[in-house]
DNA sequence: ACCTGAACACCGTTCAAGT
DNA sequence: ACCTGAACACCGTTCAAGT
């Protein structure tokens, strides 16, 4: 009692893989992936960095675990609903997860040793498309174009150097100011006439593209 | 004469931003972006790491320069051709560049301070779409879905843990062996019936998706 | 079984000093 | 003007030692 009370109360519960992963995700959410180091993570947990290696085999394993935790947050596509609404919901759900965890964007498809939640997610996506009448070949096409788009869009959105409309204006001006007037006429007009108009938000583009692809897939479903 | 001959001949031409960038790209092409450090780059050029700072303001500036050099390798989309063939050629051209320089995949749209070649490329893409009859709003849609897909596909392809068909089989087996039989039935069937069939190459999916998107854009071009 | 301290081999970058 | 050596504040990871 006295002994346990004398220790720093905060983070002195026993370490576990789950606690390590949760802490790492919080750190990456707040400060970005580049601010996540084994040493800082240890500090966050009130422990030396080296203790982490008892719960995670190295930093790569840590990242894999974090990714799988993100997939676990995404509800797997339903096998009851019709494929198109299920795939639409799932697309929006992945995007929402990547907005919560932008650091995961480049890593979701990092391939090596996917975790259980990751495999389950992919299993359900394939099951949903097969159940919707897609051949194996068409399932491969659909999977590829949908996930390519979903992750690629997230990457672009994340990389965008402006988060607010005010930033957008400043950025656009700075970008074009570095070059002779008229050197990039189409880009300049596009900025002026579209991007800088009030109400523009790049994030809004996501659904347009998702629906465009889903419609196109529906049209091609019965080919080949 | 004698003096200059006594120095190591190899890399003793004067340093310049161009030489630094070219060397950095070569290093990243060969060993991946994570093997590119200021110290190794210096060594490659026969110079101390600190000398690089005379030609590049920091590592971020180095990376921006490298990206712009990759864009400079990509021929800008023609404004004479019809928009669809021009955009198709350009999509394939970007993909080819990313196959030559996989390390660039996550960085092409990194936003901050794009270089002249990058801006020119984007200017031409917008010009091509506008010239093809796309409204500003539709140009934004088209740009977003095309680039999202192109970069997203490259990211997935790069992340794929197998480069050869033999690897694919080994990988698929290892992946599924870690879990109870039947836990991922759709994934397992998909692997068995499609991915592991001879002749399968994920890279081939790229063109299918590109054409699917271009067709869908054509159909929607005159809306809104 | 879990945690630690010291150490190793790396990073990017600054700064005063050299030519 | 360009290059260097030494230094600073970081990394991931190993390993022997502690409890």
mmCIF file of C-alpha atoms in Angstrom, chain B residues 7-155:
data_model
loop_
_atom_site.group_PDB
_atom_site.id
_atom_site.type_symbol
_atom_site.label_atom_id
_atom_site.label_comp_id
_atom_site.label_asym_id
_atom_site.label_seq_id
_atom_site.Cartn_x
_atom_site.Cartn_y
_atom_site.Cartn_z
ATOM 1 C CA UNK B 7 44.001 14.326 -55.536
ATOM 2 C CA UNK B 8 41.526 11.543 -55.844
ATOM 3 C CA UNK B 9 40.378 12.007 -59.397
ATOM 4 C CA UNK B 10 36.954 10.367 -59.135
ATOM 5 C CA UNK B 11 34.609 12.806 -57.537
ATOM 6 C CA UNK B 12 36.730 15.884 -57.296
ATOM 7 C CA UNK B 13 34.944 18.116 -59.724
ATOM 8 C CA UNK B 14 33.491 21.058 -57.941
ATOM 9 C CA UNK B 15 30.373 20.440 -55.918
ATOM 10 C CA UNK B 16 27.109 21.934 -57.172
ATOM 11 C CA UNK B 17 23.427 21.622 -56.336
ATOM 12 C CA UNK B 18 22.929 19.540 -59.472
ATOM 13 C CA UNK B 19 25.712 17.109 -58.570
ATOM 14 C CA UNK B 20 24.395 16.827 -55.016
ATOM 15 C CA UNK B 21 20.846 16.109 -56.220
ATOM 16 C CA UNK B 22 21.966 13.600 -58.852
ATOM 17 C CA UNK B 23 24.066 11.731 -56.328
ATOM 18 C CA UNK B 24 21.261 11.716 -53.774
ATOM 19 C CA UNK B 25 18.832 10.299 -56.342
ATOM 20 C CA UNK B 26 21.295 7.583 -57.321
ATOM 21 C CA UNK B 27 21.765 6.650 -53.666
ATOM 22 C CA UNK B 28 18.013 6.508 -53.027
ATOM 23 C CA UNK B 29 17.379 4.511 -56.208
ATOM 24 C CA UNK B 30 19.893 1.908 -55.145
ATOM 25 C CA UNK B 31 19.413 1.653 -51.402
ATOM 26 C CA UNK B 32 16.043 3.193 -50.714
ATOM 27 C CA UNK B 33 15.258 6.535 -49.108
ATOM 28 C CA UNK B 34 16.125 5.294 -45.613
ATOM 29 C CA UNK B 35 19.702 4.714 -46.713
ATOM 30 C CA UNK B 36 20.111 8.332 -47.766
ATOM 31 C CA UNK B 37 21.875 10.313 -45.086
ATOM 32 C CA UNK B 38 23.800 13.531 -45.332
ATOM 33 C CA UNK B 39 26.895 11.705 -44.166
ATOM 34 C CA UNK B 40 26.670 8.939 -46.750
ATOM 35 C CA UNK B 41 25.861 11.439 -49.455
ATOM 36 C CA UNK B 42 28.948 13.403 -48.524
ATOM 37 C CA UNK B 43 31.051 10.275 -48.670
ATOM 38 C CA UNK B 44 29.624 9.407 -52.094
ATOM 39 C CA UNK B 45 30.738 12.815 -53.307
ATOM 40 C CA UNK B 46 34.148 12.662 -51.653
ATOM 41 C CA UNK B 47 33.363 15.462 -49.278
ATOM 42 C CA UNK B 48 32.402 15.965 -45.645
ATOM 43 C CA UNK B 49 28.656 15.994 -44.900
ATOM 44 C CA UNK B 50 28.853 19.595 -43.796
ATOM 45 C CA UNK B 51 29.933 20.776 -47.221
ATOM 46 C CA UNK B 52 26.552 19.786 -48.585
ATOM 47 C CA UNK B 53 25.006 22.642 -46.664
ATOM 48 C CA UNK B 54 26.635 25.035 -49.068
ATOM 49 C CA UNK B 55 24.418 23.738 -51.859
ATOM 50 C CA UNK B 56 21.294 22.639 -50.087
ATOM 51 C CA UNK B 57 19.797 24.400 -47.094
ATOM 52 C CA UNK B 58 18.910 21.230 -45.212
ATOM 53 C CA UNK B 59 17.697 17.698 -45.780
ATOM 54 C CA UNK B 60 14.176 18.856 -46.540
ATOM 55 C CA UNK B 61 15.452 21.120 -49.260
ATOM 56 C CA UNK B 62 17.451 18.182 -50.605
ATOM 57 C CA UNK B 63 14.320 16.028 -50.787
ATOM 58 C CA UNK B 64 12.327 18.802 -52.436
ATOM 59 C CA UNK B 65 15.049 19.163 -55.040
ATOM 60 C CA UNK B 66 15.058 15.430 -55.677
ATOM 61 C CA UNK B 67 11.286 15.410 -56.189
ATOM 62 C CA UNK B 68 11.468 18.292 -58.589
ATOM 63 C CA UNK B 69 14.144 16.416 -60.529
ATOM 64 C CA UNK B 70 11.782 13.449 -60.824
ATOM 65 C CA UNK B 71 9.032 15.723 -62.145
ATOM 66 C CA UNK B 72 11.518 17.110 -64.630
ATOM 67 C CA UNK B 73 11.950 13.557 -65.983
ATOM 68 C CA UNK B 74 8.224 13.307 -66.703
ATOM 69 C CA UNK B 75 7.180 14.880 -69.964
ATOM 70 C CA UNK B 76 4.439 17.412 -69.349
ATOM 71 C CA UNK B 77 1.087 16.460 -70.817
ATOM 72 C CA UNK B 78 0.590 17.780 -74.303
ATOM 73 C CA UNK B 79 -1.908 20.575 -74.838
ATOM 74 C CA UNK B 80 -2.424 19.591 -78.458
ATOM 75 C CA UNK B 81 -3.613 16.024 -78.037
ATOM 76 C CA UNK B 82 -7.129 15.254 -76.900
ATOM 77 C CA UNK B 83 -7.396 15.334 -73.128
ATOM 78 C CA UNK B 84 -8.051 11.639 -72.648
ATOM 79 C CA UNK B 85 -5.020 10.316 -74.499
ATOM 80 C CA UNK B 86 -2.861 13.059 -73.002
ATOM 81 C CA UNK B 87 -3.990 12.163 -69.481
ATOM 82 C CA UNK B 88 -3.502 8.477 -70.185
ATOM 83 C CA UNK B 89 0.041 9.023 -71.443
ATOM 84 C CA UNK B 90 0.779 11.220 -68.497
ATOM 85 C CA UNK B 91 -0.542 8.644 -66.024
ATOM 86 C CA UNK B 92 1.703 5.976 -67.510
ATOM 87 C CA UNK B 93 4.604 8.403 -67.532
ATOM 88 C CA UNK B 94 4.219 9.212 -63.838
ATOM 89 C CA UNK B 95 3.960 5.535 -63.038
ATOM 90 C CA UNK B 96 7.119 4.763 -65.022
ATOM 91 C CA UNK B 97 8.978 7.488 -63.150
ATOM 92 C CA UNK B 98 7.836 6.054 -59.828
ATOM 93 C CA UNK B 99 9.015 2.601 -60.849
ATOM 94 C CA UNK B 100 12.438 4.086 -61.567
ATOM 95 C CA UNK B 101 12.389 6.047 -58.297
ATOM 96 C CA UNK B 102 10.213 4.175 -55.798
ATOM 97 C CA UNK B 103 11.455 6.312 -52.912
ATOM 98 C CA UNK B 104 9.649 9.301 -54.468
ATOM 99 C CA UNK B 105 6.236 7.692 -54.161
ATOM 100 C CA UNK B 106 5.224 9.106 -50.805
ATOM 101 C CA UNK B 107 6.804 12.467 -51.517
ATOM 102 C CA UNK B 108 5.521 13.620 -54.916
ATOM 103 C CA UNK B 109 2.665 15.518 -53.354
ATOM 104 C CA UNK B 110 4.431 16.705 -50.254
ATOM 105 C CA UNK B 111 3.156 20.154 -50.911
ATOM 106 C CA UNK B 112 5.495 22.635 -49.284
ATOM 107 C CA UNK B 113 7.492 24.712 -51.719
ATOM 108 C CA UNK B 114 7.071 22.725 -54.923
ATOM 109 C CA UNK B 115 9.805 23.303 -57.487
ATOM 110 C CA UNK B 116 9.507 24.744 -60.978
ATOM 111 C CA UNK B 117 9.196 21.385 -62.758
ATOM 112 C CA UNK B 118 6.510 20.300 -60.287
ATOM 113 C CA UNK B 119 4.495 23.455 -60.840
ATOM 114 C CA UNK B 120 4.892 23.225 -64.610
ATOM 115 C CA UNK B 121 3.641 19.652 -64.560
ATOM 116 C CA UNK B 122 0.556 20.566 -62.581
ATOM 117 C CA UNK B 123 -0.032 23.631 -64.711
ATOM 118 C CA UNK B 124 -0.101 21.464 -67.821
ATOM 119 C CA UNK B 125 -2.396 18.863 -66.272
ATOM 120 C CA UNK B 126 -4.894 21.577 -65.447
ATOM 121 C CA UNK B 127 -4.450 23.169 -68.865
ATOM 122 C CA UNK B 128 -5.069 19.855 -70.560
ATOM 123 C CA UNK B 129 -8.288 19.215 -68.653
ATOM 124 C CA UNK B 130 -9.552 22.759 -69.144
ATOM 125 C CA UNK B 131 -8.766 22.532 -72.834
ATOM 126 C CA UNK B 132 -10.683 19.263 -72.932
ATOM 127 C CA UNK B 133 -13.843 21.010 -71.843
ATOM 128 C CA UNK B 134 -13.754 20.404 -68.090
ATOM 129 C CA UNK B 135 -15.192 23.138 -65.885
ATOM 130 C CA UNK B 136 -13.083 24.327 -62.959
ATOM 131 C CA UNK B 137 -15.110 22.151 -60.593
ATOM 132 C CA UNK B 138 -14.803 19.110 -62.843
ATOM 133 C CA UNK B 139 -11.089 19.806 -63.302
ATOM 134 C CA UNK B 140 -10.713 19.688 -59.525
ATOM 135 C CA UNK B 141 -12.591 16.384 -59.396
ATOM 136 C CA UNK B 142 -10.560 14.889 -62.220
ATOM 137 C CA UNK B 143 -7.248 16.054 -60.813
ATOM 138 C CA UNK B 144 -8.065 14.706 -57.400
ATOM 139 C CA UNK B 145 -9.252 11.270 -58.470
ATOM 140 C CA UNK B 146 -6.504 10.750 -61.057
ATOM 141 C CA UNK B 147 -3.608 11.769 -58.851
ATOM 142 C CA UNK B 148 -5.070 10.042 -55.840
ATOM 143 C CA UNK B 149 -5.223 6.843 -57.812
ATOM 144 C CA UNK B 150 -1.850 7.161 -59.521
ATOM 145 C CA UNK B 151 0.089 7.841 -56.330
ATOM 146 C CA UNK B 152 -1.995 5.470 -54.234
ATOM 147 C CA UNK B 153 -1.479 2.627 -56.656
ATOM 148 C CA UNK B 154 2.260 3.262 -56.720
ATOM 149 C CA UNK B 155 2.315 3.216 -52.946
#
